[in-house]
Tab-separated table of C-alpha atoms in Angstrom:
chain	number	residue	atom	x	y	z
A	12	MET	CA	-13.190	17.471	-3.732
A	13	ARG	CA	-11.956	13.925	-3.221
A	14	THR	CA	-15.568	12.285	-3.348
A	15	LEU	CA	-16.048	13.975	-6.811
A	16	TRP	CA	-12.457	12.588	-8.057
A	17	ARG	CA	-13.262	8.862	-6.911
A	18	LEU	CA	-17.088	9.380	-8.778
A	19	GLY	CA	-15.565	9.780	-11.707
A	20	TYR	CA	-12.936	7.480	-11.647
A	21	CYS	CA	-16.088	4.492	-11.072
A	22	ALA	CA	-17.368	6.152	-14.150
A	23	ARG	CA	-14.242	5.730	-15.988
A	24	LEU	CA	-14.147	2.189	-14.693
A	25	LEU	CA	-17.428	1.741	-16.212
A	26	LYS	CA	-16.365	2.499	-19.425
A	27	THR	CA	-13.243	0.079	-19.987
A	28	ASN	CA	-14.166	-3.230	-21.790
A	29	HIS	CA	-12.184	-6.003	-20.551
A	30	PHE	CA	-11.676	-4.375	-16.900
A	31	ARG	CA	-11.720	-6.606	-14.089
A	32	THR	CA	-10.743	-4.553	-10.195
A	33	ALA	CA	-8.449	-5.944	-7.930
A	34	ALA	CA	-9.218	-6.125	-4.077
A	35	SER	CA	-7.138	-2.329	-2.335
A	36	ASN	CA	-4.164	-2.712	-0.933
A	37	THR	CA	-4.608	0.632	0.456
A	38	SER	CA	-3.104	0.494	4.072
A	39	PHE	CA	-5.756	1.039	6.693
A	40	PRO	CA	-4.709	3.954	8.486
A	41	ALA	CA	-4.913	5.666	4.998
A	42	VAL	CA	-8.649	4.469	4.415
A	43	TRP	CA	-9.255	5.673	7.905
A	44	MET	CA	-8.373	8.887	7.050
A	45	LEU	CA	-10.184	8.903	3.967
A	46	LEU	CA	-13.365	8.083	6.001
A	47	ALA	CA	-12.562	10.438	9.128
A	48	GLN	CA	-12.409	13.578	6.265
A	49	HIS	CA	-16.329	11.931	5.278
A	50	SER	CA	-17.717	11.807	9.127
A	51	GLY	CA	-18.727	15.294	9.529
A	52	ARG	CA	-16.553	16.436	12.802
A	53	ILE	CA	-14.463	19.806	11.782
A	54	PRO	CA	-11.927	20.861	13.754
A	55	GLY	CA	-13.054	23.650	16.175
A	56	LEU	CA	-11.096	27.018	15.715
A	57	PHE	CA	-6.855	26.753	16.711
A	58	VAL	CA	-5.093	30.066	18.159
A	59	VAL	CA	-1.845	30.221	15.408
A	60	VAL	CA	1.184	29.892	17.187
A	61	LYS	CA	4.891	30.577	16.522
A	62	LYS	CA	7.465	28.108	17.431
A	63	ASN	CA	8.665	28.621	20.831
A	64	THR	CA	5.131	31.150	21.737
A	65	PHE	CA	4.522	31.130	25.305
A	66	PHE	CA	1.390	29.556	26.268
A	67	THR	CA	-0.864	31.970	27.830
A	68	MET	CA	-4.275	30.419	26.843
A	69	PRO	CA	-6.311	28.708	30.213
A	70	GLU	CA	-6.119	25.318	30.000
A	71	THR	CA	-10.277	24.389	30.874
A	72	VAL	CA	-12.111	24.458	27.709
A	73	GLU	CA	-16.021	24.325	27.931
A	74	ASP	CA	-18.007	24.185	24.922
A	75	LYS	CA	-21.606	23.343	25.318
A	76	THR	CA	-22.531	23.811	21.833
A	77	ASN	CA	-20.184	21.788	20.215
A	78	PRO	CA	-17.627	20.010	22.590
A	79	GLU	CA	-14.063	19.405	21.042
A	80	LEU	CA	-12.930	16.522	23.532
A	81	TYR	CA	-10.813	14.984	20.769
A	82	LEU	CA	-8.448	18.119	19.702
A	83	PRO	CA	-4.743	18.654	21.745
A	84	HIS	CA	-4.224	22.081	23.146
A	85	PRO	CA	-4.614	24.706	20.413
A	86	GLY	CA	-0.869	26.798	21.412
A	87	VAL	CA	0.465	23.209	19.417
A	88	ARG	CA	-0.297	24.996	16.217
A	89	GLY	CA	3.036	25.440	13.730
A	90	MET	CA	4.785	23.113	15.926
A	91	THR	CA	8.377	21.695	14.110
A	92	LEU	CA	9.850	19.501	16.913
A	93	LEU	CA	7.506	17.167	18.641
A	94	ASP	CA	7.194	18.871	22.617
A	95	ARG	CA	4.927	16.237	24.076
A	96	GLU	CA	3.625	17.958	27.706
A	97	ALA	CA	2.750	21.029	25.043
A	98	PHE	CA	-0.282	18.741	24.313
A	99	LYS	CA	-2.251	18.410	27.844
A	100	ARG	CA	-5.363	20.493	28.402
A	101	THR	CA	-8.540	19.718	30.509
A	102	VAL	CA	-12.003	19.222	29.004
A	103	VAL	CA	-15.478	19.854	31.040
A	104	VAL	CA	-17.345	16.198	29.908
A	105	PRO	CA	-20.715	15.491	31.282
A	106	ALA	CA	-20.539	12.535	34.197
A	107	LEU	CA	-22.582	10.020	36.612
A	108	LYS	CA	-22.360	9.605	39.655
A	109	VAL	CA	-23.157	5.977	40.352
A	110	LYS	CA	-22.566	3.479	43.373
A	111	LYS	CA	-19.563	1.510	42.770
A	112	GLU	CA	-21.782	-1.552	43.083
A	113	ILE	CA	-23.840	-1.092	39.869
A	114	VAL	CA	-21.713	0.585	37.389
A	115	HIS	CA	-22.118	-2.217	35.470
A	116	ASN	CA	-25.961	-1.959	35.057
A	117	VAL	CA	-25.057	1.120	34.815
A	118	LEU	CA	-22.657	0.972	31.404
A	119	LYS	CA	-25.048	-1.919	30.059
A	120	SER	CA	-27.626	0.018	29.822
A	121	LEU	CA	-26.664	3.818	29.269
A	122	LYS	CA	-24.134	1.776	26.561
A	123	GLN	CA	-24.787	4.446	23.788
A	124	SER	CA	-24.506	7.196	25.893
A	125	VAL	CA	-21.139	6.018	27.665
A	126	LEU	CA	-17.777	7.747	26.448
A	127	GLN	CA	-16.254	4.875	24.169
A	128	ARG	CA	-12.838	6.928	23.709
A	129	PRO	CA	-9.933	4.297	23.175
A	130	GLY	CA	-7.345	4.975	26.224
A	131	LEU	CA	-9.753	6.789	28.252
A	132	LYS	CA	-11.371	5.192	31.496
A	133	ARG	CA	-14.999	5.208	31.277
A	134	VAL	CA	-15.403	4.758	34.887
A	135	VAL	CA	-13.327	6.756	37.536
A	136	GLU	CA	-12.717	7.209	41.110
A	137	ASP	CA	-15.170	9.929	43.116
A	138	PRO	CA	-12.188	12.048	45.152
A	139	GLU	CA	-14.773	12.924	47.802
A	140	ASP	CA	-16.216	9.252	48.299
A	141	GLU	CA	-14.886	5.953	47.674
A	142	ASP	CA	-18.202	4.198	47.252
A	143	SER	CA	-18.921	6.091	44.400
A	144	ARG	CA	-17.624	6.322	40.475
A	145	PHE	CA	-17.793	8.496	38.270
A	146	VAL	CA	-19.117	6.996	35.152
A	147	ILE	CA	-17.893	9.361	31.865
A	148	LEU	CA	-20.250	10.223	29.183
A	149	ASP	CA	-19.573	11.289	25.871
A	150	PRO	CA	-20.023	15.266	25.556
A	151	HIS	CA	-21.259	14.928	21.501
A	152	LYS	CA	-24.376	12.180	22.822
A	153	VAL	CA	-24.894	14.406	25.350
A	154	PRO	CA	-24.213	17.936	24.153
A	155	GLU	CA	-25.995	19.533	27.024
A	156	PHE	CA	-25.171	18.054	30.146
A	157	SER	CA	-28.476	15.979	30.506
A	158	LEU	CA	-29.619	13.049	29.126
A	159	GLY	CA	-32.996	12.380	27.687
A	160	GLU	CA	-36.219	10.873	29.195
A	161	SER	CA	-35.479	7.323	28.027
A	162	GLU	CA	-32.010	7.304	30.173
A	163	GLN	CA	-33.488	9.302	32.705
A	164	GLN	CA	-36.423	5.464	33.177
A	165	VAL	CA	-33.251	3.852	32.789
A	166	LEU	CA	-31.444	5.604	35.910
A	167	LYS	CA	-34.390	5.829	37.872
A	168	GLU	CA	-35.328	1.799	38.000
A	169	LEU	CA	-31.650	1.625	38.849
A	170	SER	CA	-32.030	3.863	41.668
A	171	VAL	CA	-29.293	6.408	40.062
A	172	HIS	CA	-30.168	10.068	40.479
A	173	PRO	CA	-30.167	11.734	36.654
A	174	GLU	CA	-28.493	14.367	37.347
A	175	VAL	CA	-25.706	14.742	34.963
A	176	SER	CA	-22.293	16.075	36.482
A	177	LYS	CA	-19.141	18.202	35.364
A	178	TYR	CA	-16.696	16.314	34.972
A	179	HIS	CA	-12.817	17.946	34.361
A	180	LEU	CA	-11.195	15.628	32.159
A	181	GLU	CA	-6.920	15.635	31.916
A	182	LEU	CA	-5.790	14.727	28.342
A	183	SER	CA	-2.555	13.921	27.157
A	184	TYR	CA	-0.057	13.578	23.778
A	185	GLU	CA	-1.098	9.936	24.704
A	186	ASN	CA	-4.735	10.369	24.839
A	187	PHE	CA	-4.893	11.583	21.185
A	188	LYS	CA	-4.528	9.534	17.428
A	189	SER	CA	-1.479	10.407	15.179
A	190	GLU	CA	-4.008	12.556	12.874
A	191	GLU	CA	-5.680	14.568	15.218
A	192	ILE	CA	-2.185	15.452	17.241
A	193	LEU	CA	-1.331	16.328	13.302
A	194	ARG	CA	-4.224	18.032	11.931
A	195	ALA	CA	-3.117	19.925	15.177
A	196	VAL	CA	-0.137	21.104	14.767
A	197	LEU	CA	-0.035	21.996	11.060
A	198	PRO	CA	-1.893	25.241	9.115
A	199	GLU	CA	-5.069	25.163	9.008
A	200	GLY	CA	-6.939	23.758	6.155
A	201	GLN	CA	-3.572	22.350	5.093
A	202	GLU	CA	-4.048	18.106	4.403
A	203	VAL	CA	-2.815	15.944	6.645
A	204	THR	CA	-1.235	12.305	6.130
A	205	SER	CA	-1.055	9.672	8.531
A	206	GLY	CA	-1.367	7.236	6.039
A	207	PHE	CA	2.340	4.971	5.879
A	208	SER	CA	3.557	2.225	4.091
A	209	ARG	CA	5.315	-0.608	6.349
A	210	VAL	CA	7.847	-2.390	5.289
A	211	GLY	CA	8.864	-4.176	8.721
A	212	HIS	CA	9.985	-1.768	11.129
A	213	ILE	CA	9.950	0.901	8.669
A	214	ALA	CA	7.128	3.166	8.019
A	215	HIS	CA	7.254	4.898	4.465
A	216	LEU	CA	5.876	8.322	4.035
A	217	ASN	CA	5.240	10.407	0.725
A	218	LEU	CA	4.901	13.528	2.344
A	219	ARG	CA	3.837	16.750	0.408
A	220	ASP	CA	5.591	19.810	0.029
A	221	HIS	CA	3.837	21.501	2.580
A	222	GLN	CA	4.294	19.131	5.127
A	223	LEU	CA	8.058	18.875	4.612
A	224	PRO	CA	8.706	21.810	7.824
A	225	TYR	CA	7.147	18.783	9.975
A	226	ARG	CA	8.819	16.107	8.793
A	227	HIS	CA	10.243	15.148	11.697
A	228	LEU	CA	7.889	15.596	13.914
A	229	ILE	CA	5.213	13.527	11.373
A	230	GLY	CA	8.060	10.715	11.613
A	231	GLN	CA	8.035	11.150	15.550
A	232	VAL	CA	4.461	11.291	16.188
A	233	ILE	CA	4.566	8.096	13.510
A	234	MET	CA	6.783	6.239	15.481
A	235	ASP	CA	4.994	7.025	18.864
A	236	LYS	CA	1.613	6.045	17.427
A	237	ASN	CA	2.302	2.927	15.811
A	238	PRO	CA	4.108	-0.600	17.884
A	239	GLY	CA	6.973	-1.892	16.513
A	240	ILE	CA	7.941	1.071	13.724
A	241	THR	CA	11.313	2.231	14.838
A	242	CYS	CA	12.405	3.672	11.908
A	243	VAL	CA	10.312	6.267	9.694
A	244	VAL	CA	12.132	7.476	6.358
A	245	ASN	CA	10.440	9.852	3.624
A	246	LYS	CA	11.011	9.317	0.289
A	247	THR	CA	13.198	12.424	-1.863
A	248	SER	CA	13.236	11.061	-5.325
A	249	ILE	CA	10.954	9.236	-8.238
A	250	ILE	CA	11.970	6.195	-8.318
A	251	ASP	CA	14.818	5.212	-10.694
A	252	SER	CA	13.875	3.133	-13.522
A	253	THR	CA	16.643	1.395	-14.274
A	254	TYR	CA	16.979	-0.468	-10.696
A	255	ARG	CA	13.603	0.638	-8.980
A	256	ASN	CA	15.053	1.966	-5.669
A	257	PHE	CA	14.849	6.038	-4.601
A	258	GLU	CA	16.640	8.329	-2.529
A	259	MET	CA	15.107	8.428	1.621
A	260	GLU	CA	15.673	10.649	4.787
A	261	VAL	CA	15.485	9.413	8.236
A	262	LEU	CA	12.961	10.863	9.841
A	263	ALA	CA	12.968	9.717	13.389
A	264	GLY	CA	14.097	6.725	14.685
A	265	GLU	CA	16.928	3.804	14.412
A	266	ASN	CA	18.993	4.363	11.122
A	267	ASN	CA	18.591	0.921	10.066
A	268	LEU	CA	17.106	-0.209	7.074
A	269	VAL	CA	17.561	-3.664	6.522
A	270	THR	CA	14.271	-5.336	7.685
A	271	LYS	CA	11.975	-8.626	7.338
A	272	VAL	CA	8.777	-9.308	5.920
A	273	LYS	CA	6.426	-11.219	5.421
A	274	GLU	CA	3.726	-11.653	2.675
A	275	ASN	CA	1.160	-14.653	2.025
A	276	ASN	CA	2.765	-16.260	4.278
A	277	ILE	CA	6.068	-16.116	2.830
A	278	SER	CA	8.918	-14.317	4.605
A	279	TYR	CA	11.828	-11.665	2.707
A	280	GLU	CA	14.879	-9.888	4.368
A	281	LEU	CA	15.881	-6.695	2.242
A	282	ASP	CA	17.504	-3.774	2.493
A	283	PHE	CA	14.977	-0.828	1.562
A	284	SER	CA	17.374	2.012	0.896
A	285	LYS	CA	18.823	-0.078	-2.164
A	286	VAL	CA	16.284	-2.441	-3.408
A	287	TYR	CA	12.244	-2.213	-4.486
A	288	TRP	CA	9.503	-3.369	-1.802
A	289	ASN	CA	5.708	-2.310	-2.292
A	290	PRO	CA	3.967	-3.793	0.265
A	291	ARG	CA	0.893	-2.434	-1.749
A	292	LEU	CA	1.240	-4.890	-4.372
A	293	SER	CA	0.192	-8.614	-2.020
A	294	THR	CA	-2.600	-9.197	-3.780
A	295	GLU	CA	-1.772	-8.523	-7.041
A	296	HIS	CA	1.494	-11.048	-6.416
A	297	GLY	CA	-0.693	-13.778	-4.773
A	298	ARG	CA	-3.330	-13.672	-7.850
A	299	VAL	CA	-0.400	-14.334	-10.140
A	300	VAL	CA	0.615	-17.230	-8.265
A	301	GLU	CA	-2.438	-18.891	-8.019
A	302	LEU	CA	-2.388	-19.005	-11.631
A	303	LEU	CA	0.338	-21.514	-11.431
A	304	LYS	CA	0.126	-24.529	-11.016
A	305	ALA	CA	3.031	-27.776	-10.031
A	306	GLY	CA	5.294	-28.066	-12.447
A	307	ASP	CA	4.751	-24.860	-14.579
A	308	VAL	CA	7.685	-22.717	-15.264
A	309	LEU	CA	7.610	-19.569	-14.764
A	310	PHE	CA	10.008	-16.869	-16.204
A	311	ASP	CA	10.451	-13.741	-14.094
A	312	VAL	CA	12.015	-10.770	-16.045
A	313	PHE	CA	12.590	-8.206	-13.706
A	314	ALA	CA	11.974	-10.616	-9.826
A	315	GLY	CA	13.437	-8.004	-7.649
A	316	VAL	CA	13.431	-9.912	-3.642
A	317	GLY	CA	11.421	-12.547	-5.008
A	318	PRO	CA	7.565	-12.236	-4.859
A	319	PHE	CA	6.869	-13.715	-7.257
A	320	ALA	CA	9.537	-16.107	-7.831
A	321	ILE	CA	9.400	-17.542	-4.641
A	322	PRO	CA	5.624	-18.185	-4.038
A	323	ALA	CA	5.839	-19.560	-7.717
A	324	ALA	CA	8.852	-22.089	-6.324
A	325	LYS	CA	6.804	-23.187	-3.379
A	326	ARG	CA	3.944	-24.117	-5.655
A	327	LYS	CA	6.861	-26.313	-6.464
A	328	CYS	CA	7.122	-24.625	-10.163
A	329	ARG	CA	10.288	-24.365	-11.566
A	330	VAL	CA	11.386	-20.297	-11.952
A	331	PHE	CA	14.043	-18.976	-13.581
A	332	ALA	CA	14.295	-15.173	-11.368
A	333	ASN	CA	16.611	-12.139	-13.037
A	334	ASP	CA	17.336	-8.806	-11.938
A	335	LEU	CA	19.496	-5.877	-13.384
A	336	ASN	CA	20.229	-4.962	-9.589
A	337	PRO	CA	23.243	-6.860	-8.371
A	338	GLU	CA	21.274	-5.694	-4.584
A	339	SER	CA	17.573	-7.277	-5.696
A	340	TYR	CA	20.016	-10.218	-7.102
A	341	SER	CA	21.981	-11.402	-3.965
A	342	TRP	CA	18.684	-10.798	-1.475
A	343	LEU	CA	16.802	-12.627	-4.061
A	344	LEU	CA	19.328	-15.617	-3.602
A	345	HIS	CA	19.273	-14.797	0.130
A	346	ASN	CA	15.534	-14.939	-0.002
A	347	CYS	CA	15.654	-18.324	-2.074
A	348	LYS	CA	17.630	-19.875	0.736
A	349	LEU	CA	15.639	-18.272	3.756
A	350	ASN	CA	12.378	-20.263	2.228
A	351	LYS	CA	14.336	-23.255	1.337
A	352	VAL	CA	13.079	-23.231	-2.486
A	353	ASP	CA	16.860	-22.343	-4.089
A	354	SER	CA	16.874	-26.120	-5.518
A	355	ARG	CA	14.133	-24.718	-7.687
A	356	VAL	CA	15.082	-21.029	-8.586
A	357	LYS	CA	18.035	-19.977	-11.128
A	358	VAL	CA	18.614	-17.175	-10.244
A	359	PHE	CA	20.141	-14.063	-12.557
A	360	ASN	CA	22.340	-10.667	-12.801
A	361	MET	CA	21.098	-9.550	-16.615
A	362	ASP	CA	19.548	-7.217	-18.591
A	363	GLY	CA	16.219	-7.712	-18.656
A	364	ARG	CA	16.280	-7.937	-23.057
A	365	ASP	CA	19.219	-9.906	-22.606
A	366	PHE	CA	17.272	-12.724	-19.845
A	367	LEU	CA	14.622	-13.156	-22.403
A	368	ARG	CA	17.136	-13.334	-25.579
A	369	GLY	CA	19.489	-15.789	-23.585
A	370	PRO	CA	18.221	-17.761	-20.467
A	371	VAL	CA	14.123	-17.590	-21.573
A	372	ARG	CA	14.759	-18.821	-25.044
A	373	GLU	CA	16.993	-21.459	-24.496
A	374	GLU	CA	14.405	-22.588	-21.987
A	375	LEU	CA	12.019	-22.537	-24.655
A	376	SER	CA	13.598	-23.502	-27.793
A	377	LYS	CA	14.102	-26.860	-25.524
A	378	GLU	CA	10.849	-27.745	-24.015
A	379	LEU	CA	8.349	-25.951	-26.186
A	380	PRO	CA	9.384	-29.094	-29.190
A	381	LEU	CA	9.508	-31.377	-26.086
A	382	LEU	CA	5.224	-30.916	-25.597
A	383	LYS	CA	2.654	-33.603	-27.505
A	384	GLY	CA	-0.685	-33.934	-27.161
A	385	GLU	CA	-2.133	-33.042	-24.086
A	386	HIS	CA	0.624	-31.317	-22.365
A	387	LYS	CA	0.788	-30.506	-18.771
A	388	THR	CA	3.418	-27.450	-18.655
A	389	ALA	CA	2.498	-24.029	-19.022
A	390	PHE	CA	5.068	-21.437	-19.171
A	391	HIS	CA	4.253	-17.799	-17.781
A	392	ILE	CA	6.201	-14.671	-18.447
A	393	VAL	CA	5.821	-12.229	-15.334
A	394	MET	CA	7.163	-8.589	-16.259
A	395	ASN	CA	7.090	-5.830	-13.425
A	396	LEU	CA	8.166	-2.975	-13.879
A	397	PRO	CA	4.971	-1.312	-15.012
A	398	ALA	CA	7.711	2.115	-15.853
A	399	LEU	CA	9.166	0.324	-19.400
A	400	ALA	CA	7.832	-3.348	-19.359
A	401	VAL	CA	5.632	-2.394	-22.305
A	402	GLU	CA	8.725	-1.322	-23.636
A	403	PHE	CA	10.432	-5.112	-23.784
A	404	LEU	CA	7.597	-6.679	-25.702
A	405	ASP	CA	9.248	-5.782	-28.979
A	406	VAL	CA	12.140	-8.661	-27.946
A	407	PHE	CA	9.052	-11.336	-28.706
A	408	ARG	CA	9.252	-10.749	-32.356
A	409	HIS	CA	10.699	-14.278	-33.963
A	410	LEU	CA	12.477	-14.995	-30.393
A	411	LEU	CA	12.392	-18.389	-31.506
A	412	VAL	CA	13.856	-20.307	-34.969
A	413	GLY	CA	11.380	-23.279	-36.274
A	414	GLU	CA	7.792	-24.779	-36.635
A	415	PRO	CA	5.532	-23.432	-34.225
A	416	CYS	CA	4.392	-25.559	-31.016
A	417	SER	CA	0.671	-26.154	-30.044
A	418	PRO	CA	-1.088	-22.641	-29.634
A	419	ALA	CA	-2.731	-23.908	-26.020
A	420	ALA	CA	1.860	-24.388	-25.156
A	421	LEU	CA	2.558	-20.841	-26.190
A	422	PRO	CA	3.924	-18.657	-23.271
A	423	THR	CA	1.718	-16.294	-21.142
A	424	VAL	CA	3.068	-13.148	-20.962
A	425	HIS	CA	1.993	-11.135	-17.583
A	426	CYS	CA	3.278	-7.374	-18.756
A	427	TYR	CA	2.647	-4.723	-16.063
A	428	GLY	CA	1.951	-1.038	-16.737
A	429	PHE	CA	0.755	2.906	-16.232
A	430	SER	CA	-1.548	4.773	-17.704
A	431	LYS	CA	-2.934	8.299	-17.188
A	432	HIS	CA	-5.398	7.500	-20.416
A	433	SER	CA	-9.129	8.257	-20.033
A	434	ASN	CA	-9.410	3.896	-21.057
A	435	PRO	CA	-5.938	2.618	-19.319
A	436	ALA	CA	-7.306	-1.113	-20.491
A	437	ARG	CA	-7.018	0.599	-24.256
A	438	ASP	CA	-4.010	2.349	-23.747
A	439	ILE	CA	-1.851	-0.198	-22.893
A	440	GLN	CA	-3.162	-3.119	-24.871
A	441	GLU	CA	-2.373	-0.676	-27.778
A	442	ARG	CA	1.192	-0.156	-26.741
A	443	ALA	CA	1.968	-3.152	-26.421
A	444	GLU	CA	-0.088	-4.029	-29.577
A	445	ALA	CA	2.894	-1.618	-31.330
A	446	ALA	CA	5.673	-3.587	-29.408
A	447	LEU	CA	4.530	-6.854	-31.120
A	448	GLY	CA	3.855	-5.235	-34.159
A	449	THR	CA	0.037	-7.932	-34.155
A	450	SER	CA	-3.686	-7.074	-33.053
A	451	LEU	CA	-4.084	-8.624	-29.512
A	452	ALA	CA	-7.732	-8.069	-29.854
A	453	GLY	CA	-10.082	-11.201	-28.371
A	454	ARG	CA	-6.790	-12.703	-27.393
A	455	CYS	CA	-5.425	-10.509	-24.355
A	456	SER	CA	-7.282	-9.623	-20.884
A	457	THR	CA	-6.230	-6.200	-18.697
A	458	PHE	CA	-6.446	-6.002	-14.679
A	459	LEU	CA	-6.536	-3.352	-12.672
A	460	VAL	CA	-4.041	-3.929	-9.641
A	461	ARG	CA	-4.325	-0.675	-8.170
A	462	ASN	CA	-4.613	3.335	-8.389
A	463	VAL	CA	-1.585	5.064	-7.851
A	464	ALA	CA	-2.590	8.718	-7.968
A	465	PRO	CA	-5.173	10.677	-9.025
A	466	ASN	CA	-5.739	9.550	-13.482
A	467	LYS	CA	-2.922	7.021	-12.672
A	468	GLU	CA	-3.599	3.496	-12.809
A	469	MET	CA	-1.028	0.357	-12.706
A	470	LEU	CA	-2.508	-2.528	-14.702
A	471	CYS	CA	-1.752	-5.909	-15.714
A	472	LEU	CA	-2.269	-7.008	-19.641
A	473	SER	CA	-2.232	-10.817	-19.572
A	474	PHE	CA	-2.084	-12.946	-22.679
A	475	GLN	CA	-0.261	-15.644	-24.841
A	476	ILE	CA	2.134	-14.813	-27.365
A	477	PRO	CA	0.576	-15.331	-31.002
A	478	ALA	CA	2.737	-18.145	-32.766
A	479	ASP	CA	3.303	-15.758	-35.520
A	480	VAL	CA	5.138	-12.986	-33.396
A	481	LEU	CA	7.132	-15.932	-31.374
A	482	TYR	CA	8.191	-17.838	-34.465
A	483	LYS	CA	10.694	-16.597	-37.048
A	484	ARG	CA	10.108	-20.160	-40.010
A	485	PRO	CA	13.081	-21.313	-41.531
A	486	CYS	CA	13.792	-20.190	-44.808
A	487	PRO	CA	12.121	-22.925	-47.344
A	488	ASP	CA	15.151	-22.607	-49.773
A	489	GLU	CA	18.098	-23.459	-47.234
A	490	ALA	CA	19.253	-25.625	-49.182
A	491	LYS	CA	20.397	-23.496	-51.909
A	492	PRO	CA	23.446	-21.261	-50.873
A	493	ALA	CA	22.081	-18.411	-52.798
A	494	SER	CA	18.966	-18.537	-50.575
A	495	LYS	CA	20.651	-19.779	-47.538
A	496	ARG	CA	22.742	-16.636	-47.859
A	497	LEU	CA	19.967	-14.188	-48.519
A	498	CYS	CA	18.007	-15.477	-45.538
A	499	THR	CA	20.960	-15.024	-42.845
A	500	SER	CA	21.333	-11.010	-44.186
A	501	GLN	CA	17.917	-10.621	-43.600
A	502	ASP	CA	18.045	-12.143	-40.449
A	503	SER	CA	20.494	-10.124	-38.992
A	504	SER	CA	19.056	-7.667	-40.526
A	505	GLU	CA	16.451	-7.824	-38.453
A	506	GLU	CA	17.729	-8.816	-35.616
A	507	LYS	CA	20.104	-5.655	-35.230
A	508	ALA	CA	16.114	-3.622	-36.190
A	509	LEU	CA	14.718	-5.463	-32.894
A	510	SER	CA	18.297	-4.334	-31.247
């Protein structure tokens, strides 16, 4: 089903006009999971047991037709509290007995058949002969405990007896990967999630309902198998559209959610429980910042802790950064000082509309009339609040008063949004046009940032604000008192309507 969905998703992208795809920011464990699901490795049968059931199954397992070397003890199925000792098992694997002085030559000659499992030794001592060693072979490559003719010929040249021995290999919790452990524990046939977002020392999971009874075990496994992770959390509510944060539960490790992250060679500190941070957006942050040049002006309407604002300031841009969340505002100030760009960033704690109608309008009104001829300053407005940003675009209607500046100097808006439409690019453009009151046909570009969920895309719509939208021309008859009063009355009514 996942493969069919991805084929359908690609087909939708081919139908979309003006669409460009960004590099995926998917975390490595999630990608590994996807590959594993299509690799053809199918778990063997397990015995389902209840928690605290006494394990009576034999410890030695030998399956010549389909040796499952990478499966924990079947008795762990249904476990909700992690018992590492319960994962121990012994499996019978093929091995060659060779003299220790030629072990290296054997490994080199049989590299396609030798065990390549990380964490497991390929060469072990022979307890009965100190001059010999056992070379462990991959049971999937040597399923019948016998080598092929080509391998036997190689061994003959090395004066090694080609007889394959049966070696009892002991496996423990430490030898299994996280997804193997979780696949063995969760009810058979249910989806296993071992992918997570890493935010400093924190692993952030989004568990499904069927995984919740195992959440503490899952958290502990993730922490055990990923060095540097000392806290695992699970999101327990949807993102709040006002402050862009969400409730979370600590599943394992220390209850410390103040962390430090590094993105595009810039460090940020934040309280993950109180501000918004998504490591999957690092590529998009870098893409937009690359559009800026020294001396440009960036207005960041929903700045968060600074992933657009601080890199822009590092590029010697003047930055006006705003966020309504008081916690984000505090961490933004902190991170500006941390990265020594506080002199180039003006920070605000306002509603997005108030920020646009206040500091943004004031700066544009002051700067745009000064641009003459071949101006060098470009103005960019970033609106990264995908759930609501499009609804703020109406603020630009007649935001400025006077004669329009040069078309090339008009501010460029980068507005983010979610779409579940079959043609997401057209959808977000039409919604933006409705808010602006004008067509953007031929005047905008749409960039696919990432796939958030099946049939839900995050996009960035970029466009220069049309002059007839941004500017309200002065009333031509202002000299006449009656006309002046009429214009003032109309302006006031229009401002109220836009509010």
